[in-house]
Coordinates of C-alpha atoms in Angstrom, one line a residue:
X1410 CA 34.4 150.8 72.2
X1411 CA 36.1 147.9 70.3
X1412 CA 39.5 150.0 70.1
X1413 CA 39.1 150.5 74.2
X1414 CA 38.9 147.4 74.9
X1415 CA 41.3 145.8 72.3
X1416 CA 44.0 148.8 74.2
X1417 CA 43.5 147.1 77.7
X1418 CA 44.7 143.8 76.5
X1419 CA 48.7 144.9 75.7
X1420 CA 50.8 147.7 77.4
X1421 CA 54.3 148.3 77.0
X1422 CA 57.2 147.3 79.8
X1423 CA 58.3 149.8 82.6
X1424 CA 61.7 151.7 82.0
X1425 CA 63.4 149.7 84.1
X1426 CA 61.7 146.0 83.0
X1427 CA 62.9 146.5 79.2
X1428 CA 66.6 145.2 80.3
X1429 CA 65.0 141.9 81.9
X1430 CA 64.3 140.1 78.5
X1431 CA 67.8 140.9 77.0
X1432 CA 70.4 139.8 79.6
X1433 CA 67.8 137.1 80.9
X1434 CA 68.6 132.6 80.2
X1435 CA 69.2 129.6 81.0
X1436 CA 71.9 130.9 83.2
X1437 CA 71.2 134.1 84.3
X1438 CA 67.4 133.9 85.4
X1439 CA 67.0 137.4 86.5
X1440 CA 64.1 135.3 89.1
X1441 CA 63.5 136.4 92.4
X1442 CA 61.1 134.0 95.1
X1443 CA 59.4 135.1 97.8
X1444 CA 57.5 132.7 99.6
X1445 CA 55.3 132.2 102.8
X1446 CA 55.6 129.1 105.4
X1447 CA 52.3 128.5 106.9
X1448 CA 51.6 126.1 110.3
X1449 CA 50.2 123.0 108.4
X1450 CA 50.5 121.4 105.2
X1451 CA 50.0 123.0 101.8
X1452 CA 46.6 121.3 100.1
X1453 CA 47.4 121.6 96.1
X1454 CA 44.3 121.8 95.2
X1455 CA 43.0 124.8 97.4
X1456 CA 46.4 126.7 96.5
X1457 CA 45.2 126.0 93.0
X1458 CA 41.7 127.6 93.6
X1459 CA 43.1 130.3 95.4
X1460 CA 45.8 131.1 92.2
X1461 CA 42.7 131.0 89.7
X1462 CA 40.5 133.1 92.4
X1463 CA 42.7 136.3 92.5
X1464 CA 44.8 136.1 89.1
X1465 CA 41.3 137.9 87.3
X1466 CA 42.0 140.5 89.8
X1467 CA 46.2 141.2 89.7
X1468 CA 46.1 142.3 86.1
X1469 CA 50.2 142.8 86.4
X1470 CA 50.5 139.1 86.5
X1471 CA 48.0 137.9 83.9
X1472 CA 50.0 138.7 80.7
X1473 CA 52.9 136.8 78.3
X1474 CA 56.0 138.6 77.0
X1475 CA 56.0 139.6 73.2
X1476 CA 58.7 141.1 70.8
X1477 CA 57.9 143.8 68.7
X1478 CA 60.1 145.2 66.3
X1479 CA 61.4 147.9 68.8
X1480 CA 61.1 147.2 72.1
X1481 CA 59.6 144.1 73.8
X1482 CA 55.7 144.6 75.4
X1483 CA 53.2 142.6 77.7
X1484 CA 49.9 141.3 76.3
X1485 CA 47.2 139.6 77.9
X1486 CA 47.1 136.2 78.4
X1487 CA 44.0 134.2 78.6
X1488 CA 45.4 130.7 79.9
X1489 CA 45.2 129.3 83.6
X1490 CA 48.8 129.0 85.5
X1491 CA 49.2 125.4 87.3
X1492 CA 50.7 124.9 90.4
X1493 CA 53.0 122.2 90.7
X1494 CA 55.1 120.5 94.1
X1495 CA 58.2 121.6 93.9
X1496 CA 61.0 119.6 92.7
X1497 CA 64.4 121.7 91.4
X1498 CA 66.1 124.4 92.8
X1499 CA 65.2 127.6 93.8
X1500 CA 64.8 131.3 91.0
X1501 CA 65.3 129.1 87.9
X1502 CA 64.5 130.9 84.5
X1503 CA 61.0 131.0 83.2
X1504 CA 60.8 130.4 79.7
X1505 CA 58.6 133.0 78.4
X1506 CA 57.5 130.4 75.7
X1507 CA 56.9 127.3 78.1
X1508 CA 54.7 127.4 81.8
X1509 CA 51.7 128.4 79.4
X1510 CA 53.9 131.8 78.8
X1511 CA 53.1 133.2 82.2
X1512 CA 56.0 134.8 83.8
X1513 CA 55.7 133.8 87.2
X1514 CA 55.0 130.1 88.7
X1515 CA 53.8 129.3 92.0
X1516 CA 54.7 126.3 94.0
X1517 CA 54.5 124.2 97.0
X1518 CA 56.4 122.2 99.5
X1519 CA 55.6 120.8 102.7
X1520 CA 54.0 124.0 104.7
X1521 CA 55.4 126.5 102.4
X1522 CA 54.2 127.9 99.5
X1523 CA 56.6 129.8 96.5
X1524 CA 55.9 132.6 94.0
X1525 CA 58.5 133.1 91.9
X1526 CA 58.7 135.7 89.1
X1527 CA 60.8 137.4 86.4
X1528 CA 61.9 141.1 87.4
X1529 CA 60.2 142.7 83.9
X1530 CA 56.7 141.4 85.7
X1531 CA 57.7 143.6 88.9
X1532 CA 59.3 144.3 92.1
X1533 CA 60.1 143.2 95.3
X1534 CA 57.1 145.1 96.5
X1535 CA 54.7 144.0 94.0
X1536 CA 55.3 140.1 94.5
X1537 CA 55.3 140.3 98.0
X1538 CA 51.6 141.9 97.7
X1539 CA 50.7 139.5 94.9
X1540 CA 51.7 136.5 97.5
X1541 CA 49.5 138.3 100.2
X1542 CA 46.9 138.1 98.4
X1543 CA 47.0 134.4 97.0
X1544 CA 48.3 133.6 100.7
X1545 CA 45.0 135.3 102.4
X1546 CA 42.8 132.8 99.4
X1547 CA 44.1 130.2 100.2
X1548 CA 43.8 129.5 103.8
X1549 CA 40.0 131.1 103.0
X1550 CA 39.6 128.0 100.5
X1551 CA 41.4 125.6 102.8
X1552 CA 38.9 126.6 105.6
X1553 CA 35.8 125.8 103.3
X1554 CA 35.2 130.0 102.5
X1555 CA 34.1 129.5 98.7
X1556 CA 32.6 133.3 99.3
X1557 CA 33.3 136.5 101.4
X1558 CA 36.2 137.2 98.7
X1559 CA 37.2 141.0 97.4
X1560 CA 34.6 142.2 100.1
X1561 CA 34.2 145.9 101.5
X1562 CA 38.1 147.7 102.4
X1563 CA 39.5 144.6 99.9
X1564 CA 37.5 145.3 97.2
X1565 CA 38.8 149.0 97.2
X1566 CA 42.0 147.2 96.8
X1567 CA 41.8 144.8 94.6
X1568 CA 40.0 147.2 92.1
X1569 CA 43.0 149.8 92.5
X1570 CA 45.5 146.8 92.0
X1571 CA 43.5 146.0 88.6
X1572 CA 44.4 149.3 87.1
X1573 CA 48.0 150.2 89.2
X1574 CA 50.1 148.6 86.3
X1575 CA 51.2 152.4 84.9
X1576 CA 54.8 153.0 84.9
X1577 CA 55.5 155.6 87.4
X1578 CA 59.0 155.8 86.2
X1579 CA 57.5 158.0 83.1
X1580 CA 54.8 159.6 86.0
X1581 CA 57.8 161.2 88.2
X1582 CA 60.0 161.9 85.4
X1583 CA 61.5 165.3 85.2
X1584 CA 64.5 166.8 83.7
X1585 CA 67.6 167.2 86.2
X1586 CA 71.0 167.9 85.4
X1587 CA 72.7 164.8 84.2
X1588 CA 75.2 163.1 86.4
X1589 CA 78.0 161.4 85.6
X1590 CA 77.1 157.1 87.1
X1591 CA 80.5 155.6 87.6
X1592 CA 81.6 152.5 86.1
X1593 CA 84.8 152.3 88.3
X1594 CA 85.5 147.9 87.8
X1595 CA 84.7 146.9 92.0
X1596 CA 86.4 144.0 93.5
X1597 CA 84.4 140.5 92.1
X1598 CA 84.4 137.4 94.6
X1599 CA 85.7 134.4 92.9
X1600 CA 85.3 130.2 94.1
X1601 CA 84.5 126.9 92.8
X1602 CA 81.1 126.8 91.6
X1603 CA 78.3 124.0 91.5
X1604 CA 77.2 122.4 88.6
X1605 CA 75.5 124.5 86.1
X1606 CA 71.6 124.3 86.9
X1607 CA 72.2 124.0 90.8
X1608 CA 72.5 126.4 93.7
X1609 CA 72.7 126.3 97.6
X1610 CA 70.7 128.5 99.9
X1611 CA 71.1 129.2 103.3
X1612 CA 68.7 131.1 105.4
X1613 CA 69.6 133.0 108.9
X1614 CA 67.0 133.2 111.3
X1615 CA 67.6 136.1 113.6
X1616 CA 64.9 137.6 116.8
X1617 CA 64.1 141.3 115.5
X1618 CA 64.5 142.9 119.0
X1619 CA 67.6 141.7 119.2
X1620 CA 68.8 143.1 115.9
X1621 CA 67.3 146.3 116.4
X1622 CA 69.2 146.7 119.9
X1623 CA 72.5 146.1 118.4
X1624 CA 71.5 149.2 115.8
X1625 CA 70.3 151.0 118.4
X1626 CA 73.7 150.8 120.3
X1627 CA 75.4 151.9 116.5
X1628 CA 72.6 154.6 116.1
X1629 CA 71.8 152.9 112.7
X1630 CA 69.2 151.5 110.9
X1631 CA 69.1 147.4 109.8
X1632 CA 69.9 148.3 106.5
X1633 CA 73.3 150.0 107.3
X1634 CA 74.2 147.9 109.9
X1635 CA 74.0 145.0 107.6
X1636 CA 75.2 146.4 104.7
X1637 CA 78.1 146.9 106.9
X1638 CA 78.8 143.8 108.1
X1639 CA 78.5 142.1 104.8
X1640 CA 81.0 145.0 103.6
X1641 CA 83.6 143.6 106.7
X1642 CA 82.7 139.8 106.2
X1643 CA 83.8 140.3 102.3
X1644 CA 87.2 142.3 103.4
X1645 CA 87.7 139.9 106.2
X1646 CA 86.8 136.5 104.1
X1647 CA 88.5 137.3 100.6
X1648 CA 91.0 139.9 101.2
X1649 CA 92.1 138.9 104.7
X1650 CA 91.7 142.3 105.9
X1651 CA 94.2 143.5 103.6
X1652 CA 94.5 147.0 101.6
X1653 CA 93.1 146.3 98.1
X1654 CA 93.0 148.8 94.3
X1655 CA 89.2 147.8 93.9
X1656 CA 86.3 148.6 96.3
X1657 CA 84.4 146.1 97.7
X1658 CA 80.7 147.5 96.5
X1659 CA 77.3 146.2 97.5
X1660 CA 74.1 147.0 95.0
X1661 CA 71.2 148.3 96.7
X1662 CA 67.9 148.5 95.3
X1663 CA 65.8 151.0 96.9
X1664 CA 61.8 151.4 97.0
X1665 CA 61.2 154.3 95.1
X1666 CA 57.2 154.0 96.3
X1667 CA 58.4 155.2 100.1
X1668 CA 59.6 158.6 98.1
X1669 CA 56.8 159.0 95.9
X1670 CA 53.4 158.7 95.8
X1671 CA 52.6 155.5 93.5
X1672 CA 51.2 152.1 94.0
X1673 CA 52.1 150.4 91.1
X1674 CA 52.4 147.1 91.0
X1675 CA 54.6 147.4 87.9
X1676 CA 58.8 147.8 88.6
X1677 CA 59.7 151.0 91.0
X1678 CA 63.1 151.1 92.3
X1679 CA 66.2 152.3 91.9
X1680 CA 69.6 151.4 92.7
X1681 CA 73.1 152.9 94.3
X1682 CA 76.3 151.6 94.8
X1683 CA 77.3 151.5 98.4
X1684 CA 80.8 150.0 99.0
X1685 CA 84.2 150.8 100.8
X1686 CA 88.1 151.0 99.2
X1687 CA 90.1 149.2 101.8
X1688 CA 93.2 151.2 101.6
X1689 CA 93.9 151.3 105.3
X1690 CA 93.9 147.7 107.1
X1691 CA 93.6 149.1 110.1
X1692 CA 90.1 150.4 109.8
X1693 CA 87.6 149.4 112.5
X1694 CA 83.9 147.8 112.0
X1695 CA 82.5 150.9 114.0
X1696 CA 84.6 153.3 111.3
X1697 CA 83.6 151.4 108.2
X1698 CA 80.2 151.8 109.6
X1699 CA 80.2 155.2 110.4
X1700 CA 81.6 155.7 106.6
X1701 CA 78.8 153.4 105.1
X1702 CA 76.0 155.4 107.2
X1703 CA 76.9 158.7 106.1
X1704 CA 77.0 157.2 102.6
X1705 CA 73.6 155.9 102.8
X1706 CA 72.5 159.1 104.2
X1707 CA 74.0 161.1 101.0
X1708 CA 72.8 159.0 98.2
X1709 CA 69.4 157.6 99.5
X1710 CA 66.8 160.9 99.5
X1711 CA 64.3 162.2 97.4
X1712 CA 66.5 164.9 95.0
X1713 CA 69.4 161.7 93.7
X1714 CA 66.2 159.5 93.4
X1715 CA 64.8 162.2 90.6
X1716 CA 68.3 162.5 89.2
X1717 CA 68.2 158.2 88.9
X1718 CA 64.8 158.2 87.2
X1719 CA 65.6 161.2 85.2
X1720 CA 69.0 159.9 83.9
X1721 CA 67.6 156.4 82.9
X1722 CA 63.9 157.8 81.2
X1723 CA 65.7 160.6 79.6
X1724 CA 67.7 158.0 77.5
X1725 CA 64.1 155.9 76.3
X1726 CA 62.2 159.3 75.6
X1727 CA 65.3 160.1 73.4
X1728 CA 63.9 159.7 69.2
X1729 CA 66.2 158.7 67.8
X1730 CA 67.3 155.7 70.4
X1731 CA 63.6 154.5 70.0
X1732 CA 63.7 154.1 66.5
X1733 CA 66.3 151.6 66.8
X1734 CA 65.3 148.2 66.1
X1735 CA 65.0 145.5 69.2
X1736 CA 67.7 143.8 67.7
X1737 CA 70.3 146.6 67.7
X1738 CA 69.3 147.5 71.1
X1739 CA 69.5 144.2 72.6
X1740 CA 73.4 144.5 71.8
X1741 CA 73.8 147.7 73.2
X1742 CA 71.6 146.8 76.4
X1743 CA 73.5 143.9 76.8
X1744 CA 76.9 146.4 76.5
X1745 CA 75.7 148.8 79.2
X1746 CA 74.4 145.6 81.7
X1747 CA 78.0 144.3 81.5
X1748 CA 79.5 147.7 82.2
X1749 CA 77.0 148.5 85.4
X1750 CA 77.5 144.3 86.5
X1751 CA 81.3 145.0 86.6
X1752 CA 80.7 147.8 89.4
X1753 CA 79.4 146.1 92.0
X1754 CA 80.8 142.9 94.0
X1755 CA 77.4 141.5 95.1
X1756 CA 73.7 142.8 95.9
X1757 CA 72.1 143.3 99.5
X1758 CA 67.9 143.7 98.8
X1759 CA 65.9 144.2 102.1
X1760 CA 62.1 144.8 101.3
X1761 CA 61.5 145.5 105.2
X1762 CA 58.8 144.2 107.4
X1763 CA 55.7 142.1 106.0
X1764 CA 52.9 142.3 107.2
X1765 CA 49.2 140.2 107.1
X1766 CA 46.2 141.4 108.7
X1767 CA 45.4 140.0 112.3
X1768 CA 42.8 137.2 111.3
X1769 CA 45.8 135.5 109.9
X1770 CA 49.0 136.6 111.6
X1771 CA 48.5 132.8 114.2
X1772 CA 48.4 130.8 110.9
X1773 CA 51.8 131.9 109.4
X1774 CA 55.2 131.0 110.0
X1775 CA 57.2 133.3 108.6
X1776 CA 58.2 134.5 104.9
X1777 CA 61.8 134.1 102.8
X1778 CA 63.1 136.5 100.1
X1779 CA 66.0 135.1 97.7
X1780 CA 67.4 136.3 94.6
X1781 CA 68.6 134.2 91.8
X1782 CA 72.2 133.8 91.1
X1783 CA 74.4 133.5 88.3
X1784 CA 78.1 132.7 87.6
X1785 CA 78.3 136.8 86.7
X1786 CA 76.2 137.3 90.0
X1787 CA 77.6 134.5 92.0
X1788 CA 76.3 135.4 95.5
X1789 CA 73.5 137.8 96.9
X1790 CA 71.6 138.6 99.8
X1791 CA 68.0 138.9 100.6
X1792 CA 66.4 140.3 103.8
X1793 CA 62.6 140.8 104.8
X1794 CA 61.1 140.6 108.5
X1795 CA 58.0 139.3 109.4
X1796 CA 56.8 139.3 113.3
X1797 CA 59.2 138.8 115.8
X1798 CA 61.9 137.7 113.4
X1799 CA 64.5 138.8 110.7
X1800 CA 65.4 136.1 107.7
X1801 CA 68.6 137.1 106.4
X1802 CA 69.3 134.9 102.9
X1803 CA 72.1 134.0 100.8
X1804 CA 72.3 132.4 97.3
X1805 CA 75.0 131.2 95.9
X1806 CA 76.5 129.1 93.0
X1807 CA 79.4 129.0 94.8
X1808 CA 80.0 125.2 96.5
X1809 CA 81.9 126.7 99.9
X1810 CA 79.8 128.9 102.2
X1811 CA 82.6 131.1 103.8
X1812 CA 81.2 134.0 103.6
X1813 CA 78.1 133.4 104.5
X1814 CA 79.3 131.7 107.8
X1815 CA 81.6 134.6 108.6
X1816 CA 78.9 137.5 107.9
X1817 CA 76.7 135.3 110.6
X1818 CA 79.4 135.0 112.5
X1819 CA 79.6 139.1 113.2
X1820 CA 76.3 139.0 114.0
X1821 CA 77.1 136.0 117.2
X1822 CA 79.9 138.3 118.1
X1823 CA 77.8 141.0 118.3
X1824 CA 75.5 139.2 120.4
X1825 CA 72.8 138.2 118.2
X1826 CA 71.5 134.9 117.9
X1827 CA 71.3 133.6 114.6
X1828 CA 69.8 130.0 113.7
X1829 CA 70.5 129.1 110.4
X1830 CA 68.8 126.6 107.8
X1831 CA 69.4 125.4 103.8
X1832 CA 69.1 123.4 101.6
X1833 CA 71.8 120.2 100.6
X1834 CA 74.4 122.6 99.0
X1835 CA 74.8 124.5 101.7
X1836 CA 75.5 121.7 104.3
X1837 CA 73.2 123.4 107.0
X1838 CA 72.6 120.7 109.7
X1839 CA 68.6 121.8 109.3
X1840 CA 68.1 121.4 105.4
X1841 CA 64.2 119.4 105.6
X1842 CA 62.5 122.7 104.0
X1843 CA 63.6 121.8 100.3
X1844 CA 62.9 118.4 98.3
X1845 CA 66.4 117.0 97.7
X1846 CA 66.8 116.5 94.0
X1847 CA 68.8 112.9 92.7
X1848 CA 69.6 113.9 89.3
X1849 CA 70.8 117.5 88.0
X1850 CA 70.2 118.3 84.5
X1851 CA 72.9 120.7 82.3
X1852 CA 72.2 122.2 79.7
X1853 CA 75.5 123.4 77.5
X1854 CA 74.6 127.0 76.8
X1855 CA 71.4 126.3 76.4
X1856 CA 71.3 124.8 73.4
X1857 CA 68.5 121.7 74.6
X1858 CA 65.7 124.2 76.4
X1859 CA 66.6 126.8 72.5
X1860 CA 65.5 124.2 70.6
X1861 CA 62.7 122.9 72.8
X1862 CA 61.2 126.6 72.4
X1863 CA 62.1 126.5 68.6
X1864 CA 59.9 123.7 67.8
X1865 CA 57.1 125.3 70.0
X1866 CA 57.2 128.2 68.1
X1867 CA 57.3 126.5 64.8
X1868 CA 54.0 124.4 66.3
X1869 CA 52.3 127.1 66.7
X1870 CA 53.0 129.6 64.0
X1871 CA 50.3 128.1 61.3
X1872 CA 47.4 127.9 63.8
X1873 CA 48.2 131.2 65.6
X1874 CA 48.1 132.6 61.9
X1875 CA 45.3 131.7 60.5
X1876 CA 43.6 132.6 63.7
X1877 CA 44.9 136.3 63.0
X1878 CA 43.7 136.7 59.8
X1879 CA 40.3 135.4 60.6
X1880 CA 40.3 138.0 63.4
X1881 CA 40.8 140.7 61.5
X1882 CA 38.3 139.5 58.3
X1883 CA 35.5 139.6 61.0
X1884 CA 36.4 142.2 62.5
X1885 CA 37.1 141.3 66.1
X1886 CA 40.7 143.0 65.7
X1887 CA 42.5 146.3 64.6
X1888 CA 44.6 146.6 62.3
X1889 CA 45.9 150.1 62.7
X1890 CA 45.5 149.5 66.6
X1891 CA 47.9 146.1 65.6
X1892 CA 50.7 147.7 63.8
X1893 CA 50.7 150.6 66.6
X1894 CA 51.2 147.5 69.1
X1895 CA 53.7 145.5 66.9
X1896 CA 55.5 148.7 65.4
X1897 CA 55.4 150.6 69.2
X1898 CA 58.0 153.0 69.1

């Protein structure tokens, strides 16, 4: 019984979470937000209630991030996350070793309220439930429902969501001929960028039907259609229309739980490479998307999915490359992210249409998606529907918005109404939604926010000893169960 229970308080990182912790810092956050505007003001203290009301239940969310001598792992974590207002920009990193070394932080702001967390936690998919949840808590606590939580259908769920944290990467694994992933260098946008630390956002309100007539008229879904208009606006904006050696190439993560059955909450998606080589300028938007639609078509189905998951589990189940000490492979992991970075020019996500049960569909606004940026990963776009409308958003640590205007831009010509809203870098007339921040803090490499986790570390090293050694004296921890965690190959 003791070993049972000691097994449920640590698990090891999905296949594709293990790169998160290696490329992840100060400046490349590996973040994502998605966040929910309600009709009336946030009230801290019931969004605070609500957060310690469901976090018991989303066992994916309640752990901290510990090294082990060959691969990083998760491990309970017994502390209570604060919510805070918020006050910096959006997706910053999340010190594993600060925000009581939880790996996700939720904050507020006027009517809308932010969940932001680090990719090894999970998915697209899996915050945007996570946020559902705290979302439907806490407009029950801000209407005076202490009880009438987890009842009947949503107890089903929640007790599912407690034990959907297995790694269905390993589940749907299956040996496949090997294919050959290109590497091919794509073409990489270039500007003047912001301050380090900073980053403008600018969000395109768009009226679904309208959208979806357009793609009707193309015979396309959303997700070509606007893969191909960011594919044009790119050619268009940076290589004037213009023949070109490298391909412009959007990365495109893809729900993997739509092609099999799972309902993890851990990470479950894979990604392609969809993009274009501009080697005739005379090419038409309705030929480049007829190109990109047959693309789509070819690589997004069920038999290259297995060959995706097969190619990158084959490589962890391998012996000999999980014998290698964390150290070693954080080099080589680091090697292979540079390689896969350099073959793709930016990244379109679309997690589709969100939906909340009817009971409190009148009391919600609409919900954002936005993906942290980088001066490697300069620009990216986010997409997610909910109701009547479509919000299309771009970050960017870029200080011009060109491209974003122009993608918009084709989406006015082809008569769809777009209304469009940021935050101060962006220089959207409507930028209320986002506190506006006086001073800007730069770090140089890091080297501040290194040494502020250095002499936590140190702090707690004694104390967090001692405490070990007395655990294992009386007998309230494993020692053979310890070195299987610490030594988890």
């Amino acid at each position: 019984m003791k070993r049972k229970r000691l097994e449920g308080r640590w698990r090891r990182l999905d296949n594709t979470a293990n790169i998160f912790p290696v490329i992840a810092n100060e400046n490349m956050s590996q973040v994502f937000r998605i966040s929910v505007t309600l009709k009336e003001r946030i009230k801290p203290e019931a969004l605070q209630q609500a957060l310690e009301d469901i976090l018991p239940h989303i066992r994916n969310f309640r752990v901290r991030l510990r090294q082990g001598l060959f691969w990083y792992y998760f491990e309970e974590n017994k502390w209570i996350p604060q919510v805070q207002r918020e006050s910096t920009y959006p997706c910053r990193y999340i010190d594993p070793y600060g925000n009581r070394k939880f790996l996700f932080r939720v904050s507020y702001y006027e009517r809308r309220i932010n969940l932001e967390v680090f990719h090894a936690l999970t998915d697209g998919l899996g915050a945007v439930n996570m946020l559902k949840d705290l979302t439907k808590r806490y407009l029950q606590r801000s209407h005076g429902e202490e009880d009438g939580f987890w009842k009947n259908e949503d107890e089903k769920k929640a007790k599912e969501r407690e034990i959907s944290v297995v790694d269905s990467y390993l589940e749907h694994y299956k040996e496949v001929p090997r294919r050959h992933y290109s590497s091919r260098p794509a073409y990489r946008l270039e500007g003047n960028y912001l301050p380090l630390g900073t980053g403008q956002v600018l969000h395109g309100y768009v009226n679904t039907k309208e959208l979806k007539k357009v793609c009707h008229q193309f015979e396309v879904s959303i997700t070509k259609y606007l893969a191909t208009v960011l594919i044009w606006s790119i050619w268009q904006e940076y290589l004037d229309g213009q023949a070109r050696e490298e391909p412009i190439v959007l990365n495109l993560p893809i729900n993997l739980r739509a092609f099999f059955d799972s309902e993890t909450m851990a990470n479950f998606f894979a990604v392609t490479m969809i993009g274009y080589l501009f080697q005739n300028p005379d090419v038409s938007f309705e030929t480049l998307l007829g190109k990109i639609s047959r693309q789509m078509d070819r690589k997004i189905d069920k038999k290259r999915l297995e060959e995706s998951i097969s190619y990158n589990v084959s490589r962890e189940k391998k012996w000999y490359i999980r014998i290698i000490p964390l150290v070693l492979k954080r080099l080589a992991l680091n090697w292979v992210f540079r390689l896969k970075d350099q073959a793709y020019t930016m990244t379109l996500s679309n997690v589709g249409v969100i939906q909340m049960e009817p009971e409190y569909e009148e009391e919600i606004e609409r919900f954002h998606l936005m993906i942290g940026v980088s001066r490697r990963q300069p620009l990216k776009c986010a997409v997610c529907s909910y109701g009547k409308e479509v919000v299309i958003t771009f970050t960017s640590v870029f200080s011009d918005n060109h491209l974003q205007r122009r993608f918009f831009d084709k989406l006015k010509e082809d008569g769809i109404r777009v209304q469009l809203e940021g935050n101060e870098p962006s220089s959207a007339r409507k930028r209320d939604m986002y506190p506006r921040i006086r001073k800007i803090l730069i770090l140089q490499k890091g080297g501040e926010a290194k040494a502020s986790r250095m002499v936590r570390q140190v702090g707690q090293t004694g104390g967090e000893a001692a405490r070990g050694i007395k655990g294992y004296l009386a007998g309230e921890k494993d020692w053979k169960e310890e070195l299987h965690r610490r030594l988890n190959v």
